[in-house]
Short mmCIF file of C-alpha atoms (C1' of nucleotides) in Angstrom, two decimals:
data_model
loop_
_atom_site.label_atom_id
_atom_site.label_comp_id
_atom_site.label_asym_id
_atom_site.label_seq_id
_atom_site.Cartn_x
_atom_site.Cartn_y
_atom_site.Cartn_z
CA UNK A 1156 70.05 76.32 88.11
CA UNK A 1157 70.35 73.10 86.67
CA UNK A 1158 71.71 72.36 83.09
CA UNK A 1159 68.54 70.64 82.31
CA UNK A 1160 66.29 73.89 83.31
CA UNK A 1161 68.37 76.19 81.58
CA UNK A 1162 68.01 74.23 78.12
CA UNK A 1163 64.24 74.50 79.21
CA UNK A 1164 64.49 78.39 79.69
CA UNK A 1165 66.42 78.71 76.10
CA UNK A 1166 64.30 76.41 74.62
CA UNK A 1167 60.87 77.87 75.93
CA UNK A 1168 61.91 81.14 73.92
CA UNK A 1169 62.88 79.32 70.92
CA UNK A 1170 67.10 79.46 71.07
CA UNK A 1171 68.91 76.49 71.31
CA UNK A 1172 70.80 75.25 74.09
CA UNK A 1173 74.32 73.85 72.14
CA UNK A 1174 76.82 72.73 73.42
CA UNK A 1175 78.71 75.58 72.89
CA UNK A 1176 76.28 77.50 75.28
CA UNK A 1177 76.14 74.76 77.84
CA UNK A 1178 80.08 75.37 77.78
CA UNK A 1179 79.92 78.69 78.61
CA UNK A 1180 77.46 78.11 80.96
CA UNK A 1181 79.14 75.49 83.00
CA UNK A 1182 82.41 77.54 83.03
CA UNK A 1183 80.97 80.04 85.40
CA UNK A 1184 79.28 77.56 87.52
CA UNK A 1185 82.61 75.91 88.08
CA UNK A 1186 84.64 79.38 88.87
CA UNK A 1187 82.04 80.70 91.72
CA UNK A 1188 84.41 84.10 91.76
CA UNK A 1189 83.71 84.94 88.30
CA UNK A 1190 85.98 85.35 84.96
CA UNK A 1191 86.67 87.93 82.76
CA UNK A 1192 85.71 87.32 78.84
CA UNK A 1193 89.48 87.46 78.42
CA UNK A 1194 89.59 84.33 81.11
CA UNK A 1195 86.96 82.47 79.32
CA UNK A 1196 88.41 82.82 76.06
CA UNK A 1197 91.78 81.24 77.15
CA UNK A 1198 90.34 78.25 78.65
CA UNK A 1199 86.91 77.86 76.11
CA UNK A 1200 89.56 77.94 73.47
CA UNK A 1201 91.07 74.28 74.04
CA UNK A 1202 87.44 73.65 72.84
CA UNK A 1203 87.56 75.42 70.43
CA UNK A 1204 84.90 77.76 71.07
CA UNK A 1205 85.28 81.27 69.53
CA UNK A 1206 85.90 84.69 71.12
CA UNK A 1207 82.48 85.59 69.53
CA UNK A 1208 79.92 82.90 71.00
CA UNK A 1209 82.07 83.74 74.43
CA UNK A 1210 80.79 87.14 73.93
CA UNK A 1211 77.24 86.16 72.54
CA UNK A 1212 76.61 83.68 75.54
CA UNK A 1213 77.33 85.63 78.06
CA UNK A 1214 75.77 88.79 77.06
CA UNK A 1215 72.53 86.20 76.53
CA UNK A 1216 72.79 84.72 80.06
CA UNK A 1217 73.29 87.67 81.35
CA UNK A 1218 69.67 89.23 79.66
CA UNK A 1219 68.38 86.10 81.19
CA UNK A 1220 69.70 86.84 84.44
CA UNK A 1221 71.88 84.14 85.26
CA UNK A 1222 75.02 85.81 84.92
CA UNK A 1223 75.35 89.21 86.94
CA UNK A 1224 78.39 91.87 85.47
CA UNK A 1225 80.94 92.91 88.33
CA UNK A 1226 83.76 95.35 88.48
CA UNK A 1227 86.13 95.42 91.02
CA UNK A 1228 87.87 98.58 92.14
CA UNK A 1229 90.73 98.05 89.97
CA UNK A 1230 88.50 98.13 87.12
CA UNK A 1231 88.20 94.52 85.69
CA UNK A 1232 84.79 93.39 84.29
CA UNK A 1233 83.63 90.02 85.35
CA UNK A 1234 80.65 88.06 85.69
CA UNK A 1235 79.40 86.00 87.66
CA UNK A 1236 76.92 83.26 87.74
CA UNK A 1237 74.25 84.08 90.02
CA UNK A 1238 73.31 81.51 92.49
CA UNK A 1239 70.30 80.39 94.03
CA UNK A 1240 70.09 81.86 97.58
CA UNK A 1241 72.19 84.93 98.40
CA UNK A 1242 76.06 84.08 98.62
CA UNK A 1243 79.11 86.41 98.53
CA UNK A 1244 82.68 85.83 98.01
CA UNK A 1245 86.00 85.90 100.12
CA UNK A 1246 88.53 85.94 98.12
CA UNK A 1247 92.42 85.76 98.85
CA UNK A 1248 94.07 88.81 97.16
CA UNK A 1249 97.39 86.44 97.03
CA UNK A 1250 96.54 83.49 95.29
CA UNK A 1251 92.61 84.05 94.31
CA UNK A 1252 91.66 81.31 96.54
CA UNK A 1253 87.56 82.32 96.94
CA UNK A 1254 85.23 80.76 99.74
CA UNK A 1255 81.83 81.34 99.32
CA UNK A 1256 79.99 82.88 102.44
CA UNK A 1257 76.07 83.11 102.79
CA UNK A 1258 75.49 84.52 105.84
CA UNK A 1259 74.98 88.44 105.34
CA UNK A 1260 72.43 89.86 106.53
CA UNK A 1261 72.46 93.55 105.49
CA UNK A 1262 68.44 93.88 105.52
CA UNK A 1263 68.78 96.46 108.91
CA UNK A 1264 71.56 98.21 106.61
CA UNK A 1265 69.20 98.67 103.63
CA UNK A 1266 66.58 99.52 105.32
CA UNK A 1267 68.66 102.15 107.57
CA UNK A 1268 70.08 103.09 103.68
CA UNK A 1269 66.34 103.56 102.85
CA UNK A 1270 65.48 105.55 105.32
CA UNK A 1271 68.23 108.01 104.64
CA UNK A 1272 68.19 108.14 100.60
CA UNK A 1273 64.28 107.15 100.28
CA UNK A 1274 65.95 104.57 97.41
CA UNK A 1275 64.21 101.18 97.59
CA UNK A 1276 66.94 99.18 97.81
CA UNK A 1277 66.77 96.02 95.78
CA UNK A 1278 70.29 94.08 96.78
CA UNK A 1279 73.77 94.82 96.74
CA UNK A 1280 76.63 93.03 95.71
CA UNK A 1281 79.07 92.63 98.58
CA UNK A 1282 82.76 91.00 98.05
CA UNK A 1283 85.08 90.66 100.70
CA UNK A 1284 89.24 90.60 99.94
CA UNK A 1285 91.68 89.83 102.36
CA UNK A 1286 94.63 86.74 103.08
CA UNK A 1287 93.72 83.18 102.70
CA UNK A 1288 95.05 81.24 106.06
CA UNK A 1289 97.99 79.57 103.81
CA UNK A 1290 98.82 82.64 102.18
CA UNK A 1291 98.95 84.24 105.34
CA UNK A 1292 101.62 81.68 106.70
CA UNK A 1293 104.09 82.34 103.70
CA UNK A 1294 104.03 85.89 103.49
CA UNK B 838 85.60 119.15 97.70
CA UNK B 839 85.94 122.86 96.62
CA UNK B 840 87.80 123.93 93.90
CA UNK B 841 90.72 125.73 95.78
CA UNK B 842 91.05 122.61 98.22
CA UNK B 843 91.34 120.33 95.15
CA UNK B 844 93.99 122.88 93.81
CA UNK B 845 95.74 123.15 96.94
CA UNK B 846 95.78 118.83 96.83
CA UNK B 847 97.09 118.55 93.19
CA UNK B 848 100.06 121.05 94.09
CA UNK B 849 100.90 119.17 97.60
CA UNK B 850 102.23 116.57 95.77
CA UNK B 851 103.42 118.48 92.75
CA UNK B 852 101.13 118.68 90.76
CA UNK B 853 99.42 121.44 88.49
CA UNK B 854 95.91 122.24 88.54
CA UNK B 855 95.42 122.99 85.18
CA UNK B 856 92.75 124.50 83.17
CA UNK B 857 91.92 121.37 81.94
CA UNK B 858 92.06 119.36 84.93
CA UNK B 859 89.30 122.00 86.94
CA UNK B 860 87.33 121.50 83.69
CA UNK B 861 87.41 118.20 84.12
CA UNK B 862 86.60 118.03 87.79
CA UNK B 863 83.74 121.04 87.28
CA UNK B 864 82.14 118.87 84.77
CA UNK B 865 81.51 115.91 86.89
CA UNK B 866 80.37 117.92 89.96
CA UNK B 867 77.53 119.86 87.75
CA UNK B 868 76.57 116.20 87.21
CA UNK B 869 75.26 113.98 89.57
CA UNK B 870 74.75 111.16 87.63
CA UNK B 871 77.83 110.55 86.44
CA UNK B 872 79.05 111.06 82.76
CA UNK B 873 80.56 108.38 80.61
CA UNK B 874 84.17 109.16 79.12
CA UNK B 875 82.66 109.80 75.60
CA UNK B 876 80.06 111.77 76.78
CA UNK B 877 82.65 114.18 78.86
CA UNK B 878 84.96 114.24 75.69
CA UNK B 879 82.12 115.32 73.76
CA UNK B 880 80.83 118.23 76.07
CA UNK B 881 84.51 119.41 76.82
CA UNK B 882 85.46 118.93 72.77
CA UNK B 883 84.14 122.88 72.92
CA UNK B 884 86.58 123.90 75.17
CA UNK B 885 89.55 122.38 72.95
CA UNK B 886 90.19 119.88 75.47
CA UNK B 887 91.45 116.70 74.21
CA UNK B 888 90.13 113.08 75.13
CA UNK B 889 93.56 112.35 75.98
CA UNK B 890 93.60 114.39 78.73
CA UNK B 891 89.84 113.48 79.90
CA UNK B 892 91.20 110.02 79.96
CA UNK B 893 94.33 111.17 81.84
CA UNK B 894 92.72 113.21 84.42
CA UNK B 895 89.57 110.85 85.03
CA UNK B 896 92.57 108.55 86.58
CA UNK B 897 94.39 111.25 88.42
CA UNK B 898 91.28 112.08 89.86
CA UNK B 899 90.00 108.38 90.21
CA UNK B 900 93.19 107.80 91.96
CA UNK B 901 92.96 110.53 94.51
CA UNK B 902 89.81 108.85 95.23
CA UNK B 903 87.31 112.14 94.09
CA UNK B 904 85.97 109.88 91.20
CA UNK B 905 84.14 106.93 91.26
CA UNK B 906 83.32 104.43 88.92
CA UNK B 907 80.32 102.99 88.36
CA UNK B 908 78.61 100.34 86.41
CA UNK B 909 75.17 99.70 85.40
CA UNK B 910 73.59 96.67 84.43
CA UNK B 911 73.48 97.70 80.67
CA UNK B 912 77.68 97.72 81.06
CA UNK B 913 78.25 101.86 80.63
CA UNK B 914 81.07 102.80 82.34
CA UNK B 915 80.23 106.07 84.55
CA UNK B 916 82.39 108.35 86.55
CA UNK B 917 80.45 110.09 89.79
CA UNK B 918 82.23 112.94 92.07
CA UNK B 919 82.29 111.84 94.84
CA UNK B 920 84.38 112.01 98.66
CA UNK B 921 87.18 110.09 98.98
CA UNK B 922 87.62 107.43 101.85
CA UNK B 923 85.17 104.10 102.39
CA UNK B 924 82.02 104.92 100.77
CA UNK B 925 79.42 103.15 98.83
CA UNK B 926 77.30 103.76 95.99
CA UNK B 927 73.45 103.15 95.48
CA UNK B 928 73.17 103.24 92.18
CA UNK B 929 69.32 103.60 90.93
CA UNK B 930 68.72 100.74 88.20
CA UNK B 931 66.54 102.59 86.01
CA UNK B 932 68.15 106.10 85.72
CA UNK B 933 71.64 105.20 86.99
CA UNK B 934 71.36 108.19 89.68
CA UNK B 935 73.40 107.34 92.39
CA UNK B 936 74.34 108.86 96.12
CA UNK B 937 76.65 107.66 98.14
CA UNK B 938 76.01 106.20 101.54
CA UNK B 939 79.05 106.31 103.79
CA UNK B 940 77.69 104.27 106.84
CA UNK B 941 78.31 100.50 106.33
CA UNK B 942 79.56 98.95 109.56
CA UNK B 943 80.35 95.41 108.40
CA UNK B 944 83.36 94.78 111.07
CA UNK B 945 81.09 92.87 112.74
CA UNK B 946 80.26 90.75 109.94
CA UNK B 947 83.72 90.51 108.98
CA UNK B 948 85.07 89.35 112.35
CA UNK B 949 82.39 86.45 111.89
CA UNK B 950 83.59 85.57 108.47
CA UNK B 951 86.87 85.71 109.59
CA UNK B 952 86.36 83.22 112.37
CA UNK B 953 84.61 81.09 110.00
CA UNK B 954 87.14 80.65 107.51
CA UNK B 955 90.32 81.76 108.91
CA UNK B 956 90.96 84.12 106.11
CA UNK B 957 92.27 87.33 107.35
CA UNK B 958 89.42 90.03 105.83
CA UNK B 959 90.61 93.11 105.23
CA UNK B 960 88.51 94.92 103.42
CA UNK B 961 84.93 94.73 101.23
CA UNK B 962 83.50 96.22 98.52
CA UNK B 963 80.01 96.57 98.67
CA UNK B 964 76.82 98.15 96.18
CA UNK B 965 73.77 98.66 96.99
CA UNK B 966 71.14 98.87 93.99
CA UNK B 967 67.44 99.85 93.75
CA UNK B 968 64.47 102.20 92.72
CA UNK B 969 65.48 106.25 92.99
CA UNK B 970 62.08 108.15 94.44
CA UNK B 971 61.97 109.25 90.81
CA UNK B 972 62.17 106.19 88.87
CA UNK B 973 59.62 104.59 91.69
CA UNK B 974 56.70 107.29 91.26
CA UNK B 975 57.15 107.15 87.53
CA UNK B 976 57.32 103.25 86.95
"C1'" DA C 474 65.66 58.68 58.83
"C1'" DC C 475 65.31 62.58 55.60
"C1'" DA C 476 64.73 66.96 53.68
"C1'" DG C 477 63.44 71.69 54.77
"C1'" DT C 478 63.75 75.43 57.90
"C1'" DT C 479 65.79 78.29 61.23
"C1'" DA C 480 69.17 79.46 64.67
"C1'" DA C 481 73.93 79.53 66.01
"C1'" DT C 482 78.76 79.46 65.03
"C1'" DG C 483 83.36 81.10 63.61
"C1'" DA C 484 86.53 83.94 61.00
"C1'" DA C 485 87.36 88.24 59.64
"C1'" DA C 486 86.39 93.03 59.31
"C1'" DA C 487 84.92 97.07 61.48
"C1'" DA C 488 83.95 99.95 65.30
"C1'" DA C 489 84.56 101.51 69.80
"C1'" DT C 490 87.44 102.17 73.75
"C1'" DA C 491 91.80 102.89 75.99
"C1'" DT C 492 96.89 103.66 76.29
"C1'" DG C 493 101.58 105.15 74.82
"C1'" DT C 494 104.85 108.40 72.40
"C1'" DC C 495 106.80 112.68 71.74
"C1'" DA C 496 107.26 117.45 70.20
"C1'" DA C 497 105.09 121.75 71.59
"C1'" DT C 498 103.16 124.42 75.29
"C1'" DA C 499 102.27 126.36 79.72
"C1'" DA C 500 103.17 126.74 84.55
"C1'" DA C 501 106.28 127.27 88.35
"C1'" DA C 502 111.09 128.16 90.10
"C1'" DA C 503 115.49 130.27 89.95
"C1'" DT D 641 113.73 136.64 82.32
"C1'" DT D 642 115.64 132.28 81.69
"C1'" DT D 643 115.54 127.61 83.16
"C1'" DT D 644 113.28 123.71 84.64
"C1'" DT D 645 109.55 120.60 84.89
"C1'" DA D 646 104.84 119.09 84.27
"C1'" DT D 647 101.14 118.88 81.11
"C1'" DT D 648 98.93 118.96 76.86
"C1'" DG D 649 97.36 117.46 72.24
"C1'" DA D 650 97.96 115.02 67.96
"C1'" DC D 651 98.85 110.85 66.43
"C1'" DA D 652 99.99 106.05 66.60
"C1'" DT D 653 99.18 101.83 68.70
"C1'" DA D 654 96.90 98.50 71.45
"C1'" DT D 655 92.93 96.46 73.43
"C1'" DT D 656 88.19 95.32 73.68
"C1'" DT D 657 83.72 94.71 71.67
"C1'" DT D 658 80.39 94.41 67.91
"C1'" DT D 659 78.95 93.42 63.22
"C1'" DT D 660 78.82 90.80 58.98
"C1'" DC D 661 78.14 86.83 56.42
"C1'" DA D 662 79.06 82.25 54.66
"C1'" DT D 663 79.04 77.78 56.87
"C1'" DT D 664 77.49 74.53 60.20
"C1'" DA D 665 74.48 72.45 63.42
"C1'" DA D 666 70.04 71.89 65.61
"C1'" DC D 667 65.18 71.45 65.53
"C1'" DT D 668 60.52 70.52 62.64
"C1'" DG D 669 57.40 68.04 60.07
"C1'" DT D 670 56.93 64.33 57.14
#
DNA sequence: ACAGTTAATGAAAAAATATGTCAATAAAAA
DNA sequence: TTTTTATTGACATATTTTTTCATTAACTGT
């Protein structure tokens, strides 16, 4: 999703693209494993973008579907942008570090999960945690 | 998870298994799809029991790993009963039912990640979503 | 470029959600 | 029973999210 379409997609339904939105927009893109409102706060801040339009933004991209809501297990909210193609995250529980892995194929999993539950199964959202190979050496 | 065997695994570690706290657990098992914390406060209100302790004993409970929570794209925060160990959830998008689905083999996936990157994996956490049986004959 | 129109922003207040404190209570142990 | 310890509930406090409304900024038509 380029900057260009998304000010297309606001302005096709009549909202405006600002610059405060394009902000908010391009902070996700650049932090592929997601931030917290909190997070986005802190660094939108320096631009002095309020708490509110943080809030307002991301609750809009997320109607539109570009950002996708997360929890992990400890129970912190995050979003995430969603990306074109189907990627998930490793992420280093040490230091945060996140690589960005495509290849998953769970199709024979959903469609085993299918079977079972008679759910259609739409997607999933799959993160994987573990030790980042430097973070591994100094542990 | 019977009631005596969750008894019998509060008081192994010291703990009392209250009135309140098989309230509590009761309430979640006679539903499936989960209750928010508000909505348990307000049931269990008629019993005298306090949100304090629904808060309280949604954790204790969360912690031993009988609770679950969930998330749905609206951003409702759900407890589900559920077994502890390495589950997942399929959560229905329309009328937030979910079951859980304990098969996921993803060691081999892992293993292929972890050659990839060098990260050390060591662990996922994966959710399925989709269309309940329900939800699809009525849509 | 300019004025008119409409949408978006930011600051503050309000509401909703979650956690901490502590005296009173209830359960288990001695 | 008495003592000990865990748990509860009321309240206070903290955190997170939403609403309100005057101001500002972005589009529209001229």
């Amino acid at each position: 999703m380029s900057t260009e379409e998304l000010k297309a997609l606001f302005n096709q339904s009549g909202q405006r693209f600002t610059a405060q939105r394009e902000a908010v927009w391009q902070l996700f893109v650049e932090h592929p494993r997601g931030l917290t409102i909190a997070q986005a706060t802190t660094v939108l801040a320096e631009r002095k973008i309020s708490q509110t339009t943080i809030y307002r933004t991301v609750k809009n991209l997320q109607d539109m579907g570009y950002l996708r809501w997360v929890h992990n297990p400890e129970g912190e909210h995050r979003y995430l942008a969603t990306r074109p193609g189907h990627t998930h995250m490793l992420v280093c529980r040490q230091c945060d570090r996140a690589v960005e892995c495509s290849d998953c194929d769970l199709s024979v999993l959903e469609q085993l999960i299918a079977r079972k539950t008679d759910f259609t199964v739409e997607g999933h959202y799959l993160e994987f945690y573990g030790l980042c190979p430097n973070c591994r050496k100094t542990l």
